[in-house]
PDB file of C-alpha atoms in Angstrom:
ATOM      1  CA  MET C 168      79.756 -29.678  48.326  1.00 52.00           C
ATOM      2  CA  ASN C 169      77.166 -27.114  47.273  1.00 64.00           C
ATOM      3  CA  ILE C 170      79.313 -26.111  44.299  1.00 69.00           C
ATOM      4  CA  ALA C 171      79.601 -29.758  43.231  1.00 62.00           C
ATOM      5  CA  LYS C 172      75.825 -30.212  43.401  1.00 59.00           C
ATOM      6  CA  LYS C 173      75.264 -27.051  41.384  1.00 63.00           C
ATOM      7  CA  MET C 174      77.748 -28.188  38.746  1.00 62.00           C
ATOM      8  CA  PHE C 175      76.066 -31.595  38.565  1.00 57.00           C
ATOM      9  CA  ARG C 176      72.657 -29.985  38.080  1.00 61.00           C
ATOM     10  CA  ILE C 177      74.033 -27.679  35.376  1.00 62.00           C
ATOM     11  CA  ILE C 178      75.581 -30.611  33.522  1.00 61.00           C
ATOM     12  CA  GLU C 179      72.356 -32.645  33.921  1.00 58.00           C
ATOM     13  CA  THR C 180      70.288 -29.769  32.551  1.00 56.00           C
ATOM     14  CA  MET C 181      72.644 -29.276  29.622  1.00 58.00           C
ATOM     15  CA  LEU C 182      72.421 -32.975  28.758  1.00 54.00           C
ATOM     16  CA  MET C 183      68.607 -32.830  28.836  1.00 53.00           C
ATOM     17  CA  ILE C 184      68.610 -29.768  26.576  1.00 50.00           C
ATOM     18  CA  PHE C 185      71.012 -31.527  24.217  1.00 52.00           C
ATOM     19  CA  CYS C 186      68.702 -34.556  24.078  1.00 54.00           C
ATOM     20  CA  TYR C 187      65.680 -32.382  23.287  1.00 47.00           C
ATOM     21  CA  ILE C 188      67.591 -30.508  20.578  1.00 52.00           C
ATOM     22  CA  SER C 189      68.790 -33.798  19.069  1.00 54.00           C
ATOM     23  CA  LYS C 190      65.242 -35.138  18.973  1.00 54.00           C
ATOM     24  CA  GLY C 191      64.035 -31.900  17.389  1.00 54.00           C
ATOM     25  CA  ILE C 192      66.726 -32.002  14.724  1.00 53.00           C
ATOM     26  CA  GLU C 193      65.926 -35.650  13.998  1.00 58.00           C
ATOM     27  CA  TRP C 194      62.208 -34.858  13.655  1.00 56.00           C
ATOM     28  CA  LEU C 195      62.913 -31.881  11.363  1.00 53.00           C
ATOM     29  CA  TYR C 196      65.354 -33.906   9.276  1.00 54.00           C
ATOM     30  CA  ASN C 197      62.804 -36.666   8.738  1.00 61.00           C
ATOM     31  CA  ARG C 198      60.063 -34.167   7.861  1.00 57.00           C
ATOM     32  CA  LEU C 199      62.217 -32.311   5.342  1.00 55.00           C
ATOM     33  CA  LEU C 200      63.535 -35.461   3.687  1.00 56.00           C
ATOM     34  CA  GLY C 201      60.210 -37.256   3.473  1.00 56.00           C
ATOM     35  CA  ASN C 202      60.821 -39.464   6.505  1.00 55.00           C
ATOM     36  CA  ALA C 203      63.961 -40.901   4.988  1.00 50.00           C
ATOM     37  CA  GLY C 204      65.359 -43.582   7.233  1.00 49.00           C
ATOM     38  CA  THR C 205      62.100 -43.988   9.137  1.00 52.00           C
ATOM     39  CA  SER C 206      59.040 -46.118   8.462  1.00 64.00           C
ATOM     40  CA  GLN C 207      55.582 -44.661   8.932  1.00 78.00           C
ATOM     41  CA  ILE C 208      53.095 -47.510   8.706  1.00 86.00           C
ATOM     42  CA  PRO C 209      49.370 -46.749   8.253  1.00 88.00           C
ATOM     43  CA  LEU C 210      48.271 -49.313  10.839  1.00 92.00           C
ATOM     44  CA  SER C 211      44.776 -47.837  11.207  1.00 94.00           C
ATOM     45  CA  VAL C 212      43.007 -45.970   8.389  1.00 94.00           C
ATOM     46  CA  ASN C 213      39.824 -43.858   8.307  1.00 93.00           C
ATOM     47  CA  TYR C 214      38.320 -43.978   4.819  1.00 93.00           C
ATOM     48  CA  HIS C 215      35.683 -41.291   4.185  1.00 91.00           C
ATOM     49  CA  PHE C 216      34.634 -42.573   0.768  1.00 91.00           C
ATOM     50  CA  THR C 217      31.652 -40.228   0.451  1.00 90.00           C
ATOM     51  CA  ARG C 218      30.655 -36.812   1.755  1.00 87.00           C
ATOM     52  CA  GLN C 219      26.963 -37.335   1.030  1.00 87.00           C
ATOM     53  CA  CYS C 220      24.634 -37.693   4.008  1.00 86.00           C
ATOM     54  CA  ASN C 221      20.900 -37.876   4.625  1.00 84.00           C
ATOM     55  CA  TYR C 222      21.244 -36.015   7.944  1.00 82.00           C
ATOM     56  CA  SER C 223      21.983 -32.323   8.481  1.00 79.00           C
ATOM     57  CA  CYS C 224      23.869 -32.210  11.795  1.00 77.00           C
ATOM     58  CA  LYS C 225      24.761 -28.574  12.485  1.00 75.00           C
ATOM     59  CA  PHE C 226      28.292 -29.246  13.739  1.00 74.00           C
ATOM     60  CA  CYS C 227      29.393 -31.696  11.033  1.00 76.00           C
ATOM     61  CA  PHE C 228      32.442 -30.729   8.961  1.00 71.00           C
ATOM     62  CA  HIS C 229      31.283 -32.872   6.008  1.00 66.00           C
ATOM     63  CA  THR C 230      28.830 -30.387   4.562  1.00 64.00           C
ATOM     64  CA  ALA C 231      28.968 -31.439   0.894  1.00 66.00           C
ATOM     65  CA  LYS C 232      25.762 -32.931  -0.455  1.00 59.00           C
ATOM     66  CA  THR C 233      27.358 -34.290  -3.610  1.00 62.00           C
ATOM     67  CA  SER C 234      30.674 -36.056  -4.039  1.00 72.00           C
ATOM     68  CA  HIS C 235      32.619 -38.277  -6.367  1.00 83.00           C
ATOM     69  CA  VAL C 236      32.730 -41.905  -5.261  1.00 89.00           C
ATOM     70  CA  LEU C 237      35.411 -44.160  -6.693  1.00 91.00           C
ATOM     71  CA  PRO C 238      34.352 -47.336  -8.519  1.00 93.00           C
ATOM     72  CA  ILE C 239      34.935 -50.561  -6.628  1.00 95.00           C
ATOM     73  CA  LYS C 240      37.920 -51.543  -8.829  1.00 94.00           C
ATOM     74  CA  GLU C 241      39.803 -48.364  -7.897  1.00 94.00           C
ATOM     75  CA  VAL C 242      38.782 -48.683  -4.260  1.00 94.00           C
ATOM     76  CA  LYS C 243      40.173 -52.199  -4.050  1.00 95.00           C
ATOM     77  CA  ARG C 244      43.417 -51.103  -5.670  1.00 94.00           C
ATOM     78  CA  GLY C 245      43.829 -48.365  -3.066  1.00 94.00           C
ATOM     79  CA  LEU C 246      42.956 -50.665  -0.190  1.00 95.00           C
ATOM     80  CA  LYS C 247      45.487 -53.224  -1.446  1.00 94.00           C
ATOM     81  CA  LEU C 248      48.202 -50.563  -1.525  1.00 94.00           C
ATOM     82  CA  LEU C 249      47.387 -49.586   2.055  1.00 94.00           C
ATOM     83  CA  SER C 250      47.436 -53.223   3.134  1.00 94.00           C
ATOM     84  CA  ASP C 251      50.807 -53.751   1.467  1.00 94.00           C
ATOM     85  CA  ALA C 252      52.079 -50.704   3.374  1.00 92.00           C
ATOM     86  CA  GLY C 253      51.054 -52.278   6.690  1.00 93.00           C
ATOM     87  CA  MET C 254      47.408 -51.369   7.295  1.00 94.00           C
ATOM     88  CA  ARG C 255      45.751 -53.698   9.831  1.00 96.00           C
ATOM     89  CA  LYS C 256      42.549 -51.833  10.687  1.00 96.00           C
ATOM     90  CA  ILE C 257      40.113 -49.784   8.648  1.00 96.00           C
ATOM     91  CA  ASN C 258      37.132 -47.599   9.465  1.00 97.00           C
ATOM     92  CA  PHE C 259      34.611 -46.745   6.726  1.00 97.00           C
ATOM     93  CA  SER C 260      32.870 -43.444   7.262  1.00 93.00           C
ATOM     94  CA  GLY C 261      31.410 -40.476   5.448  1.00 86.00           C
ATOM     95  CA  GLY C 262      29.067 -38.734   5.045  1.00 87.00           C
ATOM     96  CA  GLU C 263      26.754 -41.678   5.484  1.00 92.00           C
ATOM     97  CA  PRO C 264      28.358 -44.934   4.255  1.00 95.00           C
ATOM     98  CA  PHE C 265      25.058 -46.802   3.951  1.00 96.00           C
ATOM     99  CA  LEU C 266      23.914 -44.492   1.163  1.00 94.00           C
ATOM    100  CA  TYR C 267      26.070 -46.853  -0.939  1.00 96.00           C
ATOM    101  CA  PRO C 268      25.164 -50.229   0.592  1.00 97.00           C
ATOM    102  CA  LYS C 269      26.511 -52.451  -2.204  1.00 97.00           C
ATOM    103  CA  LEU C 270      29.836 -50.630  -2.457  1.00 97.00           C
ATOM    104  CA  LEU C 271      30.169 -50.554   1.322  1.00 98.00           C
ATOM    105  CA  GLY C 272      29.445 -54.252   1.617  1.00 98.00           C
ATOM    106  CA  GLU C 273      31.944 -55.173  -1.078  1.00 98.00           C
ATOM    107  CA  MET C 274      34.647 -53.079   0.597  1.00 98.00           C
ATOM    108  CA  VAL C 275      33.961 -54.729   3.959  1.00 98.00           C
ATOM    109  CA  ARG C 276      34.096 -58.203   2.442  1.00 98.00           C
ATOM    110  CA  PHE C 277      37.273 -57.430   0.444  1.00 98.00           C
ATOM    111  CA  CYS C 278      39.071 -56.144   3.540  1.00 98.00           C
ATOM    112  CA  LYS C 279      38.318 -59.324   5.455  1.00 97.00           C
ATOM    113  CA  GLU C 280      38.454 -62.001   2.756  1.00 96.00           C
ATOM    114  CA  GLU C 281      41.236 -60.709   0.520  1.00 97.00           C
ATOM    115  CA  LEU C 282      43.294 -58.436   2.784  1.00 97.00           C
ATOM    116  CA  ASP C 283      42.732 -60.352   6.034  1.00 97.00           C
ATOM    117  CA  LEU C 284      42.583 -57.190   8.138  1.00 97.00           C
ATOM    118  CA  GLU C 285      42.333 -57.481  11.911  1.00 97.00           C
ATOM    119  CA  SER C 286      39.443 -55.062  12.259  1.00 97.00           C
ATOM    120  CA  VAL C 287      36.820 -53.597   9.919  1.00 98.00           C
ATOM    121  CA  THR C 288      34.567 -50.867  11.304  1.00 98.00           C
ATOM    122  CA  ILE C 289      31.760 -48.684   9.952  1.00 97.00           C
ATOM    123  CA  VAL C 290      30.615 -45.378  11.444  1.00 95.00           C
ATOM    124  CA  SER C 291      27.022 -44.585  10.504  1.00 94.00           C
ATOM    125  CA  ASN C 292      24.044 -42.536  11.640  1.00 89.00           C
ATOM    126  CA  GLY C 293      22.116 -45.814  11.642  1.00 91.00           C
ATOM    127  CA  SER C 294      19.143 -44.699   9.566  1.00 90.00           C
ATOM    128  CA  LYS C 295      19.984 -46.835   6.510  1.00 93.00           C
ATOM    129  CA  VAL C 296      21.187 -50.028   8.195  1.00 96.00           C
ATOM    130  CA  ASN C 297      18.825 -52.909   7.489  1.00 95.00           C
ATOM    131  CA  GLU C 298      18.402 -56.647   7.931  1.00 97.00           C
ATOM    132  CA  SER C 299      19.170 -57.556   4.308  1.00 97.00           C
ATOM    133  CA  TRP C 300      22.556 -55.802   4.407  1.00 98.00           C
ATOM    134  CA  MET C 301      23.483 -57.484   7.669  1.00 98.00           C
ATOM    135  CA  LEU C 302      22.475 -60.868   6.288  1.00 97.00           C
ATOM    136  CA  GLU C 303      24.677 -60.412   3.227  1.00 97.00           C
ATOM    137  CA  TYR C 304      27.685 -58.596   4.698  1.00 98.00           C
ATOM    138  CA  GLY C 305      27.472 -58.678   8.492  1.00 97.00           C
ATOM    139  CA  TYR C 306      29.695 -61.765   8.658  1.00 97.00           C
ATOM    140  CA  TRP C 307      32.731 -59.685   7.591  1.00 97.00           C
ATOM    141  CA  LEU C 308      32.048 -56.679   9.815  1.00 98.00           C
ATOM    142  CA  ASP C 309      33.691 -56.403  13.233  1.00 98.00           C
ATOM    143  CA  ILE C 310      32.254 -53.161  14.637  1.00 97.00           C
ATOM    144  CA  LEU C 311      29.333 -50.932  13.705  1.00 98.00           C
ATOM    145  CA  ALA C 312      29.433 -47.532  15.394  1.00 96.00           C
ATOM    146  CA  VAL C 313      26.380 -45.276  15.451  1.00 93.00           C
ATOM    147  CA  SER C 314      26.615 -41.589  16.237  1.00 85.00           C
ATOM    148  CA  CYS C 315      24.343 -40.440  19.043  1.00 84.00           C
ATOM    149  CA  ASP C 316      24.513 -37.072  20.779  1.00 78.00           C
ATOM    150  CA  SER C 317      21.465 -37.235  23.030  1.00 79.00           C
ATOM    151  CA  PHE C 318      18.905 -39.620  24.452  1.00 81.00           C
ATOM    152  CA  ARG C 319      16.244 -36.960  24.000  1.00 82.00           C
ATOM    153  CA  ASP C 320      14.424 -36.877  20.681  1.00 81.00           C
ATOM    154  CA  GLU C 321      13.901 -33.121  20.833  1.00 81.00           C
ATOM    155  CA  THR C 322      17.644 -32.518  21.321  1.00 80.00           C
ATOM    156  CA  ASN C 323      18.533 -34.751  18.378  1.00 77.00           C
ATOM    157  CA  HIS C 324      16.023 -32.825  16.288  1.00 78.00           C
ATOM    158  CA  LYS C 325      17.653 -29.506  17.221  1.00 78.00           C
ATOM    159  CA  ILE C 326      21.103 -30.863  16.406  1.00 77.00           C
ATOM    160  CA  GLY C 327      19.966 -32.080  12.990  1.00 74.00           C
ATOM    161  CA  ARG C 328      20.096 -35.830  13.604  1.00 75.00           C
ATOM    162  CA  ARG C 329      17.053 -36.578  11.517  1.00 69.00           C
ATOM    163  CA  GLY C 330      16.544 -37.967   8.053  1.00 63.00           C
ATOM    164  CA  GLU C 331      13.779 -38.629   5.599  1.00 62.00           C
ATOM    165  CA  ASN C 332      12.364 -41.608   7.530  1.00 63.00           C
ATOM    166  CA  LYS C 333       9.238 -39.888   8.755  1.00 64.00           C
ATOM    167  CA  GLY C 334       7.887 -41.174  12.043  1.00 69.00           C
ATOM    168  CA  ILE C 335      11.173 -42.929  12.933  1.00 79.00           C
ATOM    169  CA  THR C 336      13.355 -41.064  15.395  1.00 85.00           C
ATOM    170  CA  HIS C 337      17.127 -41.268  15.610  1.00 83.00           C
ATOM    171  CA  LEU C 338      16.857 -43.145  18.919  1.00 87.00           C
ATOM    172  CA  GLN C 339      14.561 -45.721  17.326  1.00 89.00           C
ATOM    173  CA  SER C 340      17.088 -46.243  14.533  1.00 88.00           C
ATOM    174  CA  LEU C 341      19.873 -46.573  17.085  1.00 90.00           C
ATOM    175  CA  LYS C 342      18.035 -49.277  19.055  1.00 93.00           C
ATOM    176  CA  ARG C 343      17.159 -51.145  15.856  1.00 94.00           C
ATOM    177  CA  VAL C 344      20.826 -51.188  14.782  1.00 96.00           C
ATOM    178  CA  ARG C 345      21.865 -52.336  18.245  1.00 96.00           C
ATOM    179  CA  ASP C 346      19.494 -55.306  17.942  1.00 97.00           C
ATOM    180  CA  LEU C 347      20.715 -56.141  14.436  1.00 97.00           C
ATOM    181  CA  CYS C 348      24.309 -56.136  15.636  1.00 97.00           C
ATOM    182  CA  SER C 349      23.415 -58.447  18.497  1.00 96.00           C
ATOM    183  CA  GLU C 350      21.656 -60.864  16.133  1.00 97.00           C
ATOM    184  CA  HIS C 351      24.546 -60.960  13.638  1.00 97.00           C
ATOM    185  CA  GLY C 352      27.513 -61.046  16.017  1.00 97.00           C
ATOM    186  CA  VAL C 353      28.726 -57.528  15.225  1.00 97.00           C
ATOM    187  CA  ARG C 354      30.045 -55.388  18.055  1.00 97.00           C
ATOM    188  CA  PHE C 355      27.964 -52.260  18.591  1.00 96.00           C
ATOM    189  CA  LYS C 356      29.562 -48.947  19.496  1.00 94.00           C
ATOM    190  CA  LEU C 357      28.267 -45.462  20.286  1.00 90.00           C
ATOM    191  CA  ASN C 358      30.040 -42.360  18.990  1.00 86.00           C
ATOM    192  CA  THR C 359      29.222 -38.946  20.384  1.00 80.00           C
ATOM    193  CA  VAL C 360      30.135 -35.303  19.870  1.00 73.00           C
ATOM    194  CA  VAL C 361      30.099 -32.908  22.817  1.00 71.00           C
ATOM    195  CA  ASN C 362      28.129 -29.822  21.848  1.00 61.00           C
ATOM    196  CA  ARG C 363      26.157 -27.028  23.482  1.00 62.00           C
ATOM    197  CA  TRP C 364      22.831 -28.848  23.149  1.00 54.00           C
ATOM    198  CA  LYS C 365      24.230 -31.855  24.951  1.00 53.00           C
ATOM    199  CA  VAL C 366      26.009 -29.890  27.669  1.00 47.00           C
ATOM    200  CA  PHE C 367      22.957 -27.890  28.632  1.00 47.00           C
ATOM    201  CA  GLN C 368      20.503 -30.788  28.607  1.00 52.00           C
ATOM    202  CA  CYS C 369      22.096 -32.193  31.807  1.00 45.00           C
TER     203      CYS C 369
END
């Protein structure tokens, strides 16, 4: 009886190993042959269309202060290709997207009106969001996310979450954007990055 159980366990283990090896071979085969026989659909896309930013957050990986930004015609062509490939959601980010308010607005509108995407999101530091932009383009925006790493002004200052708007703190910008989103029917979201300033402020 014990021998039978041991044999069963050996066979079971061998079958599991075989399954793992088969999966590994399949994965390697698809990688080497460019995913031949499989379909990878870009359902959700993050589009960092600029690396420019008016903040200087110390932990940010987008450190470039200048960058090439595609003209709207080329942007729309790329977005259409992604949509044709199966994209259903898009997130516009940077850098700071609102440094290019007209381009950003036209991309948001195009994704909703022409491509009929399920969700259009923007991630921003909030400092450049204003009433006029929301009046013109807010109708086509689903979610506006603002990055916030502390509810203490001094901590935000240390991190680098500050721009050229003298006298206006990051928290004041955040609350203003929250109110604008509420007024224009846009869902408001907070993004945060865990860092040593945040951890040790608790």
